């Protein structure tokens, strides 16, 4: 694959991975909401479960992006994690709400999970041994 093809496919891969990560986060969020109702969990469980859902989406999207790009998984994953964090921060700021320290830590966790997902994706793209 030529360098020009890789450069042109990167934005497409980024959008596709972002969409898959968002879908995974929505699915996890729905599953966690169902769990909250079934177990009678209170409102205090919503924050950690929502964080877990979006972190799962960030991890999965970054893993997919690293598989598609086949290079620099940690960098691509971190960038996708930053994209999720900026998106959520923008949504929060559009609702006239300012982030507190706990929310900033959660946004940092999104970036970390994105980088870890990218790294895991790179591990999957490594050369396979044939026995």
XYZ file of C-alpha atoms in Angstrom:
131
model
C 0.000 0.000 0.000
C 1.450 3.366 -0.956
C 1.993 6.211 1.458
C -0.646 8.303 -0.306
C -3.270 5.572 0.173
C -2.444 5.316 3.877
C -2.808 9.084 4.322
C -6.173 9.104 2.552
C -7.519 6.148 4.503
C -6.550 7.494 7.938
C -9.515 9.913 8.254
C -11.918 7.204 7.102
C -10.474 4.757 9.610
C -10.652 7.391 12.347
C -14.328 8.133 11.696
C -15.194 4.430 11.464
C -13.367 3.616 14.707
C -15.002 6.596 16.455
C -18.447 5.413 15.322
C -17.810 1.823 16.443
C -16.540 3.079 19.807
C -19.625 5.277 20.239
C -21.883 2.337 19.396
C -20.028 0.148 21.896
C -20.302 2.833 24.576
C -24.045 3.189 23.898
C -24.506 -0.581 24.095
C -22.562 -0.786 27.344
C -24.522 2.154 28.711
C -27.804 0.421 27.886
C -26.611 -2.816 29.478
C -25.500 -0.959 32.608
C -28.829 0.889 32.790
C -30.617 -2.441 32.607
C -28.352 -3.760 35.354
C -29.120 -0.730 37.519
C -32.857 -1.305 37.159
C -32.652 -5.073 37.660
C -30.508 -4.783 40.777
C -32.172 -1.676 42.142
C -28.915 0.297 42.155
C -29.169 3.905 43.170
C -28.108 7.051 41.381
C -24.656 6.795 42.950
C -23.855 3.877 40.620
C -24.648 5.867 37.460
C -21.370 7.822 37.362
C -18.974 4.885 37.628
C -21.039 2.769 35.225
C -21.222 5.584 32.670
C -17.456 6.010 32.966
C -16.957 2.284 32.439
C -19.216 2.355 29.364
C -17.428 5.218 27.627
C -14.021 3.783 28.561
C -15.036 0.478 26.969
C -16.038 2.381 23.829
C -12.757 4.276 23.795
C -10.789 1.045 24.217
C -12.697 -0.809 21.487
C -12.586 2.071 19.011
C -8.859 2.533 19.551
C -8.240 -1.188 19.231
C -10.069 -1.179 15.899
C -8.219 1.914 14.700
C -4.855 0.303 15.481
C -5.915 -2.804 13.564
C -6.938 -0.712 10.569
C -3.868 1.547 10.575
C -1.343 -1.240 11.291
C 1.157 1.231 12.734
C 1.600 3.568 15.720
C -1.274 2.070 17.691
C -0.412 3.872 20.913
C -0.431 7.232 19.136
C -3.644 6.565 17.187
C -5.355 5.179 20.289
C -4.347 8.185 22.358
C -5.620 10.520 19.656
C -8.957 8.717 19.520
C -9.182 8.863 23.327
C -8.540 12.606 23.145
C -11.295 12.886 20.518
C -13.759 11.169 22.888
C -12.656 13.376 25.790
C -12.971 16.582 23.751
C -16.398 15.501 22.483
C -17.669 14.845 26.013
C -16.092 18.053 27.319
C -17.788 20.001 24.505
C -21.138 18.445 25.355
C -20.685 19.361 28.997
C -19.655 22.932 28.227
C -22.600 23.332 25.837
C -24.899 22.588 28.787
C -23.381 25.521 30.721
C -21.634 23.141 33.108
C -17.987 23.361 34.081
C -15.983 20.206 34.733
C -14.790 19.511 38.239
C -11.681 17.551 39.221
C -13.482 14.193 39.199
C -14.752 14.779 35.673
C -11.296 15.807 34.458
C -9.893 12.571 35.886
C -12.570 10.645 33.984
C -11.627 12.438 30.763
C -7.988 11.522 31.390
C -9.086 7.940 31.887
C -10.675 8.052 28.419
C -7.352 9.046 26.891
C -5.552 6.305 28.831
C -8.051 3.648 27.736
C -7.717 4.850 24.158
C -3.939 4.495 24.304
C -4.244 1.040 25.870
C -6.724 -0.011 23.193
C -4.360 1.189 20.489
C -1.509 -0.738 22.062
C -3.648 -3.876 22.307
C -4.607 -3.463 18.659
C -0.958 -3.251 17.693
C -0.271 -6.457 19.585
C -2.948 -8.140 17.479
C -1.427 -6.894 14.210
C 2.029 -8.304 15.011
C 3.492 -11.070 12.921
C 1.914 -14.415 13.638
C 4.037 -17.492 14.181
C 3.155 -20.468 12.074
C 4.002 -23.809 13.673
